[in-house]
Amino acid sequence: MLDAAVRVFSRHGYHGASMDEVAERAGISKPMVYAYLGTKEELFIACLHREATRMMEAIAGAAVPDLPADERLWHGLRAFFGFVGAHRDGWAVLYRQARAERAFADELAGMRARIVEVVVGMLDHALRAEGREVAETELEVVAYALVGATESLGDWLADHPEADPEKTATRMMNVAWLGAGQLLHGVTWHPPER
Amino acid sequence: MLDAAVRVFSRHGYHGASMDEVAERAGISKPMVYAYLGTKEELFIACLHREATRMMEAIAGAAVPDLPADERLWHGLRAFFGFVGAHRDGWAVLYRQARAERAFADELAGMRARIVEVVVGMLDHALRAEGREVAETELEVVAYALVGATESLGDWLADHPEADPEKTATRMMNVAWLGAGQLLHGVTWHPPER
DNA sequence: GCGTAACCTTACGTGTGAGTAGGTATGCTG
DNA sequence: CAGCATACCTACTCACACGTAAGGTTACGC
């Protein structure tokens, strides 16, 4: 039943979707939707949760501990783009919707926070392995940029059905790892003195 | 008058905003809004256009031709984050709204396309200076990732009023330029052979 | 002083869609 | 077979907000 809801929300957006359509698509009647999932908002949150959980599981499932940082990142990215590629219709739009609606921002922020945390951990681990150390906030912004870039490419992938998830992951890896890798080695860019 | 509209759309989102509220905030009555700007959709597009134009002008105004690529990128990023920092309330939410609403996606895609084009031009220029060449599509994806990362950090900035735009630009520059710079020098990452 | 025209407001029509009340079939128990 | 509960649907209410029609107010021409 959530499948129907995800589909409808994806096609018409949160506001554009009508509960009647969700019910019709699910093959049941409207009061049943309310009986099982509650109000429209609760329904949307349920969708969001399920998709988020699925995605996190897909990524976690691809994680192999005790691998060098770059390979762990690679596995994570590949899992992520693979997931988006397989759920093009659902994920990207749910995600965009959730960002637009103030009410769901928290939900999404929590989800992103978990991912950022993982990436920060990864970077931190790699740094320690090199015997270097960087302030937490610095790492967090870098992680945020990487996650943001990844999300954007996820959007791009969702809009380009012909694109290959694996290839997209490789491209992301190029931008992300080369940049982050440089940073990890202590190379930094600084504004030119005027 | 557009100011009022931008403000209201920002706070409540496209659907959440009522024309009554826009009118009240602008200090006039509803029929006047319709007389001057037309329907709600047209009003929103007008807002979008103005903000987009302002932003493009801010960036274009900071552009200094005949500078090395990294400095041009730096100026662009600084202008961008400066703009978002100064228009926190307006830009990010307009942007998020425009992405969520299918009707405005084209509008936004065009805007982004122009930016991506500029970045591609920049990368291409830098590449030629090094006597190297890379397929257009490749460059485009890299540019897309960079623009996406920048947009994400823009969102982050809009949500963190205490953050400093200049510092954010520097961080972005670190991730972006170090990664892109490596790519420009022919360094690439490739998936590990299994 | 009076008509008229531009301009603005209040106050309304209307459609849409969230959420619900009340009715119907199916299956279980005595 | 009667009584009852569970599961479900049809049909409704109600609120909200877009877009507009009819009515007041100020300025100017005669």
PDB file of N, CA and C in Angstrom, chain A residues 51-125:
ATOM      1  N   GLU A  51      11.370   4.637   2.810  1.00  0.00           N
ATOM      2  CA  GLU A  51      12.382   4.838   1.775  1.00  0.00           C
ATOM      3  C   GLU A  51      13.752   5.088   2.402  1.00  0.00           C
ATOM      4  N   ALA A  52      13.751   5.906   3.451  1.00  0.00           N
ATOM      5  CA  ALA A  52      15.017   6.211   4.120  1.00  0.00           C
ATOM      6  C   ALA A  52      15.636   4.941   4.678  1.00  0.00           C
ATOM      7  N   THR A  53      14.802   4.143   5.329  1.00  0.00           N
ATOM      8  CA  THR A  53      15.305   2.899   5.917  1.00  0.00           C
ATOM      9  C   THR A  53      15.876   1.991   4.838  1.00  0.00           C
ATOM     10  N   ARG A  54      15.115   1.837   3.771  1.00  0.00           N
ATOM     11  CA  ARG A  54      15.585   0.993   2.679  1.00  0.00           C
ATOM     12  C   ARG A  54      16.936   1.465   2.160  1.00  0.00           C
ATOM     13  N   MET A  55      17.042   2.779   2.008  1.00  0.00           N
ATOM     14  CA  MET A  55      18.280   3.314   1.458  1.00  0.00           C
ATOM     15  C   MET A  55      19.434   3.066   2.410  1.00  0.00           C
ATOM     16  N   MET A  56      19.206   3.369   3.688  1.00  0.00           N
ATOM     17  CA  MET A  56      20.266   3.161   4.663  1.00  0.00           C
ATOM     18  C   MET A  56      20.684   1.701   4.704  1.00  0.00           C
ATOM     19  N   GLU A  57      19.703   0.822   4.593  1.00  0.00           N
ATOM     20  CA  GLU A  57      20.036  -0.598   4.616  1.00  0.00           C
ATOM     21  C   GLU A  57      20.839  -0.999   3.386  1.00  0.00           C
ATOM     22  N   ALA A  58      20.444  -0.420   2.247  1.00  0.00           N
ATOM     23  CA  ALA A  58      21.175  -0.725   1.021  1.00  0.00           C
ATOM     24  C   ALA A  58      22.629  -0.305   1.165  1.00  0.00           C
ATOM     25  N   ILE A  59      22.828   0.875   1.742  1.00  0.00           N
ATOM     26  CA  ILE A  59      24.192   1.372   1.903  1.00  0.00           C
ATOM     27  C   ILE A  59      24.942   0.568   2.956  1.00  0.00           C
ATOM     28  N   ALA A  60      24.271   0.336   4.086  1.00  0.00           N
ATOM     29  CA  ALA A  60      24.916  -0.413   5.165  1.00  0.00           C
ATOM     30  C   ALA A  60      25.268  -1.818   4.688  1.00  0.00           C
ATOM     31  N   GLY A  61      24.370  -2.385   3.867  1.00  0.00           N
ATOM     32  CA  GLY A  61      24.604  -3.735   3.363  1.00  0.00           C
ATOM     33  C   GLY A  61      25.839  -3.831   2.492  1.00  0.00           C
ATOM     34  N   ALA A  62      26.189  -2.701   1.865  1.00  0.00           N
ATOM     35  CA  ALA A  62      27.342  -2.697   0.965  1.00  0.00           C
ATOM     36  C   ALA A  62      28.631  -2.379   1.709  1.00  0.00           C
ATOM     37  N   ALA A  63      28.475  -1.973   2.970  1.00  0.00           N
ATOM     38  CA  ALA A  63      29.655  -1.556   3.725  1.00  0.00           C
ATOM     39  C   ALA A  63      30.502  -2.767   4.114  1.00  0.00           C
ATOM     40  N   VAL A  64      31.796  -2.663   3.854  1.00  0.00           N
ATOM     41  CA  VAL A  64      32.732  -3.699   4.278  1.00  0.00           C
ATOM     42  C   VAL A  64      33.736  -3.039   5.219  1.00  0.00           C
ATOM     43  N   PRO A  65      33.682  -3.384   6.489  1.00  0.00           N
ATOM     44  CA  PRO A  65      34.630  -2.740   7.431  1.00  0.00           C
ATOM     45  C   PRO A  65      36.053  -3.226   7.143  1.00  0.00           C
ATOM     46  N   ASP A  66      36.993  -2.566   7.774  1.00  0.00           N
ATOM     47  CA  ASP A  66      38.399  -2.961   7.637  1.00  0.00           C
ATOM     48  C   ASP A  66      38.919  -2.863   6.211  1.00  0.00           C
ATOM     49  N   LEU A  67      38.356  -1.926   5.471  1.00  0.00           N
ATOM     50  CA  LEU A  67      38.859  -1.654   4.127  1.00  0.00           C
ATOM     51  C   LEU A  67      39.426  -0.243   4.161  1.00  0.00           C
ATOM     52  N   PRO A  68      40.359   0.080   3.284  1.00  0.00           N
ATOM     53  CA  PRO A  68      40.845   1.466   3.270  1.00  0.00           C
ATOM     54  C   PRO A  68      39.693   2.422   2.950  1.00  0.00           C
ATOM     55  N   ALA A  69      39.869   3.659   3.403  1.00  0.00           N
ATOM     56  CA  ALA A  69      38.783   4.643   3.325  1.00  0.00           C
ATOM     57  C   ALA A  69      38.254   4.810   1.904  1.00  0.00           C
ATOM     58  N   ASP A  70      39.151   4.855   0.930  1.00  0.00           N
ATOM     59  CA  ASP A  70      38.669   5.115  -0.425  1.00  0.00           C
ATOM     60  C   ASP A  70      37.765   3.997  -0.919  1.00  0.00           C
ATOM     61  N   GLU A  71      38.089   2.774  -0.555  1.00  0.00           N
ATOM     62  CA  GLU A  71      37.246   1.671  -1.014  1.00  0.00           C
ATOM     63  C   GLU A  71      35.912   1.656  -0.277  1.00  0.00           C
ATOM     64  N   ARG A  72      35.946   2.026   0.979  1.00  0.00           N
ATOM     65  CA  ARG A  72      34.684   2.089   1.714  1.00  0.00           C
ATOM     66  C   ARG A  72      33.790   3.156   1.101  1.00  0.00           C
ATOM     67  N   LEU A  73      34.388   4.288   0.780  1.00  0.00           N
ATOM     68  CA  LEU A  73      33.615   5.363   0.147  1.00  0.00           C
ATOM     69  C   LEU A  73      33.052   4.878  -1.186  1.00  0.00           C
ATOM     70  N   TRP A  74      33.877   4.202  -1.919  1.00  0.00           N
ATOM     71  CA  TRP A  74      33.456   3.676  -3.212  1.00  0.00           C
ATOM     72  C   TRP A  74      32.260   2.732  -3.069  1.00  0.00           C
ATOM     73  N   HIS A  75      32.348   1.828  -2.128  1.00  0.00           N
ATOM     74  CA  HIS A  75      31.223   0.902  -1.929  1.00  0.00           C
ATOM     75  C   HIS A  75      29.956   1.662  -1.531  1.00  0.00           C
ATOM     76  N   GLY A  76      30.128   2.633  -0.658  1.00  0.00           N
ATOM     77  CA  GLY A  76      28.972   3.417  -0.226  1.00  0.00           C
ATOM     78  C   GLY A  76      28.327   4.157  -1.381  1.00  0.00           C
ATOM     79  N   LEU A  77      29.163   4.818  -2.170  1.00  0.00           N
ATOM     80  CA  LEU A  77      28.637   5.582  -3.298  1.00  0.00           C
ATOM     81  C   LEU A  77      27.944   4.674  -4.299  1.00  0.00           C
ATOM     82  N   ARG A  78      28.571   3.531  -4.554  1.00  0.00           N
ATOM     83  CA  ARG A  78      27.982   2.629  -5.530  1.00  0.00           C
ATOM     84  C   ARG A  78      26.616   2.137  -5.048  1.00  0.00           C
ATOM     85  N   ALA A  79      26.549   1.841  -3.767  1.00  0.00           N
ATOM     86  CA  ALA A  79      25.269   1.386  -3.208  1.00  0.00           C
ATOM     87  C   ALA A  79      24.230   2.503  -3.316  1.00  0.00           C
ATOM     88  N   PHE A  80      24.661   3.697  -3.011  1.00  0.00           N
ATOM     89  CA  PHE A  80      23.727   4.830  -3.053  1.00  0.00           C
ATOM     90  C   PHE A  80      23.185   5.039  -4.457  1.00  0.00           C
ATOM     91  N   PHE A  81      24.074   5.166  -5.424  1.00  0.00           N
ATOM     92  CA  PHE A  81      23.607   5.416  -6.791  1.00  0.00           C
ATOM     93  C   PHE A  81      22.835   4.215  -7.336  1.00  0.00           C
ATOM     94  N   GLY A  82      23.238   3.045  -6.924  1.00  0.00           N
ATOM     95  CA  GLY A  82      22.485   1.866  -7.321  1.00  0.00           C
ATOM     96  C   GLY A  82      21.059   1.943  -6.810  1.00  0.00           C
ATOM     97  N   PHE A  83      20.931   2.347  -5.557  1.00  0.00           N
ATOM     98  CA  PHE A  83      19.599   2.476  -4.968  1.00  0.00           C
ATOM     99  C   PHE A  83      18.768   3.507  -5.704  1.00  0.00           C
ATOM    100  N   VAL A  84      19.346   4.681  -5.917  1.00  0.00           N
ATOM    101  CA  VAL A  84      18.603   5.735  -6.610  1.00  0.00           C
ATOM    102  C   VAL A  84      18.224   5.278  -8.013  1.00  0.00           C
ATOM    103  N   GLY A  85      19.158   4.621  -8.686  1.00  0.00           N
ATOM    104  CA  GLY A  85      18.865   4.130 -10.022  1.00  0.00           C
ATOM    105  C   GLY A  85      17.718   3.149 -10.030  1.00  0.00           C
ATOM    106  N   ALA A  86      17.646   2.326  -9.005  1.00  0.00           N
ATOM    107  CA  ALA A  86      16.586   1.323  -8.949  1.00  0.00           C
ATOM    108  C   ALA A  86      15.256   1.928  -8.482  1.00  0.00           C
ATOM    109  N   HIS A  87      15.322   3.027  -7.775  1.00  0.00           N
ATOM    110  CA  HIS A  87      14.099   3.661  -7.251  1.00  0.00           C
ATOM    111  C   HIS A  87      13.946   5.057  -7.808  1.00  0.00           C
ATOM    112  N   ARG A  88      14.344   5.252  -9.059  1.00  0.00           N
ATOM    113  CA  ARG A  88      14.325   6.588  -9.647  1.00  0.00           C
ATOM    114  C   ARG A  88      13.030   7.310  -9.347  1.00  0.00           C
ATOM    115  N   ASP A  89      11.940   6.623  -9.666  1.00  0.00           N
ATOM    116  CA  ASP A  89      10.639   7.268  -9.549  1.00  0.00           C
ATOM    117  C   ASP A  89      10.393   7.733  -8.124  1.00  0.00           C
ATOM    118  N   GLY A  90      10.704   6.871  -7.198  1.00  0.00           N
ATOM    119  CA  GLY A  90      10.346   7.168  -5.817  1.00  0.00           C
ATOM    120  C   GLY A  90      11.269   8.109  -5.100  1.00  0.00           C
ATOM    121  N   TRP A  91      12.509   7.774  -5.066  1.00  0.00           N
ATOM    122  CA  TRP A  91      13.378   8.448  -4.128  1.00  0.00           C
ATOM    123  C   TRP A  91      13.541   9.943  -4.368  1.00  0.00           C
ATOM    124  N   ALA A  92      13.942  10.289  -5.563  1.00  0.00           N
ATOM    125  CA  ALA A  92      14.305  11.675  -5.810  1.00  0.00           C
ATOM    126  C   ALA A  92      13.161  12.626  -5.503  1.00  0.00           C
ATOM    127  N   VAL A  93      11.964  12.222  -5.894  1.00  0.00           N
ATOM    128  CA  VAL A  93      10.865  13.148  -5.708  1.00  0.00           C
ATOM    129  C   VAL A  93      10.453  13.224  -4.252  1.00  0.00           C
ATOM    130  N   LEU A  94      10.446  12.077  -3.596  1.00  0.00           N
ATOM    131  CA  LEU A  94      10.164  12.082  -2.164  1.00  0.00           C
ATOM    132  C   LEU A  94      11.133  13.030  -1.475  1.00  0.00           C
ATOM    133  N   TYR A  95      12.391  12.869  -1.887  1.00  0.00           N
ATOM    134  CA  TYR A  95      13.444  13.668  -1.293  1.00  0.00           C
ATOM    135  C   TYR A  95      13.212  15.153  -1.544  1.00  0.00           C
ATOM    136  N   ARG A  96      12.911  15.499  -2.781  1.00  0.00           N
ATOM    137  CA  ARG A  96      12.665  16.911  -3.095  1.00  0.00           C
ATOM    138  C   ARG A  96      11.465  17.434  -2.340  1.00  0.00           C
ATOM    139  N   GLN A  97      10.431  16.622  -2.300  1.00  0.00           N
ATOM    140  CA  GLN A  97       9.228  17.036  -1.579  1.00  0.00           C
ATOM    141  C   GLN A  97       9.550  17.302  -0.123  1.00  0.00           C
ATOM    142  N   ALA A  98      10.258  16.364   0.472  1.00  0.00           N
ATOM    143  CA  ALA A  98      10.559  16.482   1.901  1.00  0.00           C
ATOM    144  C   ALA A  98      11.352  17.745   2.191  1.00  0.00           C
ATOM    145  N   ARG A  99      12.206  18.125   1.248  1.00  0.00           N
ATOM    146  CA  ARG A  99      12.990  19.339   1.452  1.00  0.00           C
ATOM    147  C   ARG A  99      12.140  20.579   1.376  1.00  0.00           C
ATOM    148  N   ALA A 100      11.160  20.554   0.491  1.00  0.00           N
ATOM    149  CA  ALA A 100      10.357  21.749   0.272  1.00  0.00           C
ATOM    150  C   ALA A 100       9.418  22.000   1.445  1.00  0.00           C
ATOM    151  N   GLU A 101       8.856  20.934   1.967  1.00  0.00           N
ATOM    152  CA  GLU A 101       7.867  21.083   3.046  1.00  0.00           C
ATOM    153  C   GLU A 101       8.560  21.269   4.384  1.00  0.00           C
ATOM    154  N   ARG A 102       8.326  22.402   4.965  1.00  0.00           N
ATOM    155  CA  ARG A 102       8.959  22.719   6.240  1.00  0.00           C
ATOM    156  C   ARG A 102       8.716  21.621   7.278  1.00  0.00           C
ATOM    157  N   ALA A 103       7.523  21.015   7.223  1.00  0.00           N
ATOM    158  CA  ALA A 103       7.135  20.042   8.241  1.00  0.00           C
ATOM    159  C   ALA A 103       8.021  18.802   8.233  1.00  0.00           C
ATOM    160  N   PHE A 104       8.607  18.504   7.067  1.00  0.00           N
ATOM    161  CA  PHE A 104       9.377  17.274   6.962  1.00  0.00           C
ATOM    162  C   PHE A 104      10.868  17.530   7.003  1.00  0.00           C
ATOM    163  N   ALA A 105      11.227  18.772   7.129  1.00  0.00           N
ATOM    164  CA  ALA A 105      12.639  19.131   7.095  1.00  0.00           C
ATOM    165  C   ALA A 105      13.408  18.398   8.195  1.00  0.00           C
ATOM    166  N   ASP A 106      12.811  18.335   9.376  1.00  0.00           N
ATOM    167  CA  ASP A 106      13.493  17.696  10.497  1.00  0.00           C
ATOM    168  C   ASP A 106      13.764  16.230  10.195  1.00  0.00           C
ATOM    169  N   GLU A 107      12.721  15.589   9.733  1.00  0.00           N
ATOM    170  CA  GLU A 107      12.821  14.183   9.358  1.00  0.00           C
ATOM    171  C   GLU A 107      14.033  13.953   8.462  1.00  0.00           C
ATOM    172  N   LEU A 108      14.130  14.799   7.460  1.00  0.00           N
ATOM    173  CA  LEU A 108      15.183  14.664   6.466  1.00  0.00           C
ATOM    174  C   LEU A 108      16.541  15.035   7.042  1.00  0.00           C
ATOM    175  N   ALA A 109      16.537  16.072   7.862  1.00  0.00           N
ATOM    176  CA  ALA A 109      17.789  16.515   8.460  1.00  0.00           C
ATOM    177  C   ALA A 109      18.391  15.380   9.284  1.00  0.00           C
ATOM    178  N   GLY A 110      17.544  14.665  10.016  1.00  0.00           N
ATOM    179  CA  GLY A 110      18.017  13.548  10.818  1.00  0.00           C
ATOM    180  C   GLY A 110      18.652  12.478   9.960  1.00  0.00           C
ATOM    181  N   MET A 111      17.983  12.201   8.859  1.00  0.00           N
ATOM    182  CA  MET A 111      18.465  11.183   7.937  1.00  0.00           C
ATOM    183  C   MET A 111      19.826  11.580   7.368  1.00  0.00           C
ATOM    184  N   ARG A 112      19.918  12.843   6.966  1.00  0.00           N
ATOM    185  CA  ARG A 112      21.179  13.299   6.400  1.00  0.00           C
ATOM    186  C   ARG A 112      22.264  13.313   7.461  1.00  0.00           C
ATOM    187  N   ALA A 113      21.869  13.707   8.677  1.00  0.00           N
ATOM    188  CA  ALA A 113      22.840  13.782   9.758  1.00  0.00           C
ATOM    189  C   ALA A 113      23.501  12.434   9.971  1.00  0.00           C
ATOM    190  N   ARG A 114      22.699  11.367   9.854  1.00  0.00           N
ATOM    191  CA  ARG A 114      23.270  10.039  10.058  1.00  0.00           C
ATOM    192  C   ARG A 114      24.316   9.729   8.991  1.00  0.00           C
ATOM    193  N   ILE A 115      23.996  10.137   7.759  1.00  0.00           N
ATOM    194  CA  ILE A 115      24.953   9.870   6.683  1.00  0.00           C
ATOM    195  C   ILE A 115      26.215  10.695   6.858  1.00  0.00           C
ATOM    196  N   VAL A 116      26.011  11.986   7.164  1.00  0.00           N
ATOM    197  CA  VAL A 116      27.170  12.864   7.362  1.00  0.00           C
ATOM    198  C   VAL A 116      28.055  12.292   8.463  1.00  0.00           C
ATOM    199  N   GLU A 117      27.408  11.799   9.518  1.00  0.00           N
ATOM    200  CA  GLU A 117      28.159  11.231  10.633  1.00  0.00           C
ATOM    201  C   GLU A 117      29.044  10.084  10.162  1.00  0.00           C
ATOM    202  N   VAL A 118      28.464   9.239   9.331  1.00  0.00           N
ATOM    203  CA  VAL A 118      29.234   8.110   8.801  1.00  0.00           C
ATOM    204  C   VAL A 118      30.438   8.612   8.000  1.00  0.00           C
ATOM    205  N   VAL A 119      30.177   9.605   7.141  1.00  0.00           N
ATOM    206  CA  VAL A 119      31.269  10.113   6.310  1.00  0.00           C
ATOM    207  C   VAL A 119      32.342  10.772   7.175  1.00  0.00           C
ATOM    208  N   VAL A 120      31.897  11.523   8.175  1.00  0.00           N
ATOM    209  CA  VAL A 120      32.860  12.144   9.080  1.00  0.00           C
ATOM    210  C   VAL A 120      33.718  11.073   9.732  1.00  0.00           C
ATOM    211  N   GLY A 121      33.069   9.999  10.182  1.00  0.00           N
ATOM    212  CA  GLY A 121      33.808   8.903  10.809  1.00  0.00           C
ATOM    213  C   GLY A 121      34.853   8.335   9.863  1.00  0.00           C
ATOM    214  N   MET A 122      34.440   8.197   8.619  1.00  0.00           N
ATOM    215  CA  MET A 122      35.334   7.653   7.600  1.00  0.00           C
ATOM    216  C   MET A 122      36.552   8.557   7.411  1.00  0.00           C
ATOM    217  N   LEU A 123      36.275   9.850   7.252  1.00  0.00           N
ATOM    218  CA  LEU A 123      37.362  10.806   7.060  1.00  0.00           C
ATOM    219  C   LEU A 123      38.281  10.821   8.275  1.00  0.00           C
ATOM    220  N   ASP A 124      37.651  10.827   9.436  1.00  0.00           N
ATOM    221  CA  ASP A 124      38.426  10.896  10.666  1.00  0.00           C
ATOM    222  C   ASP A 124      39.351   9.686  10.774  1.00  0.00           C
ATOM    223  N   HIS A 125      38.786   8.530  10.467  1.00  0.00           N
ATOM    224  CA  HIS A 125      39.549   7.295  10.506  1.00  0.00           C
ATOM    225  C   HIS A 125      40.768   7.385   9.582  1.00  0.00           C
TER     226      HIS A 125
END
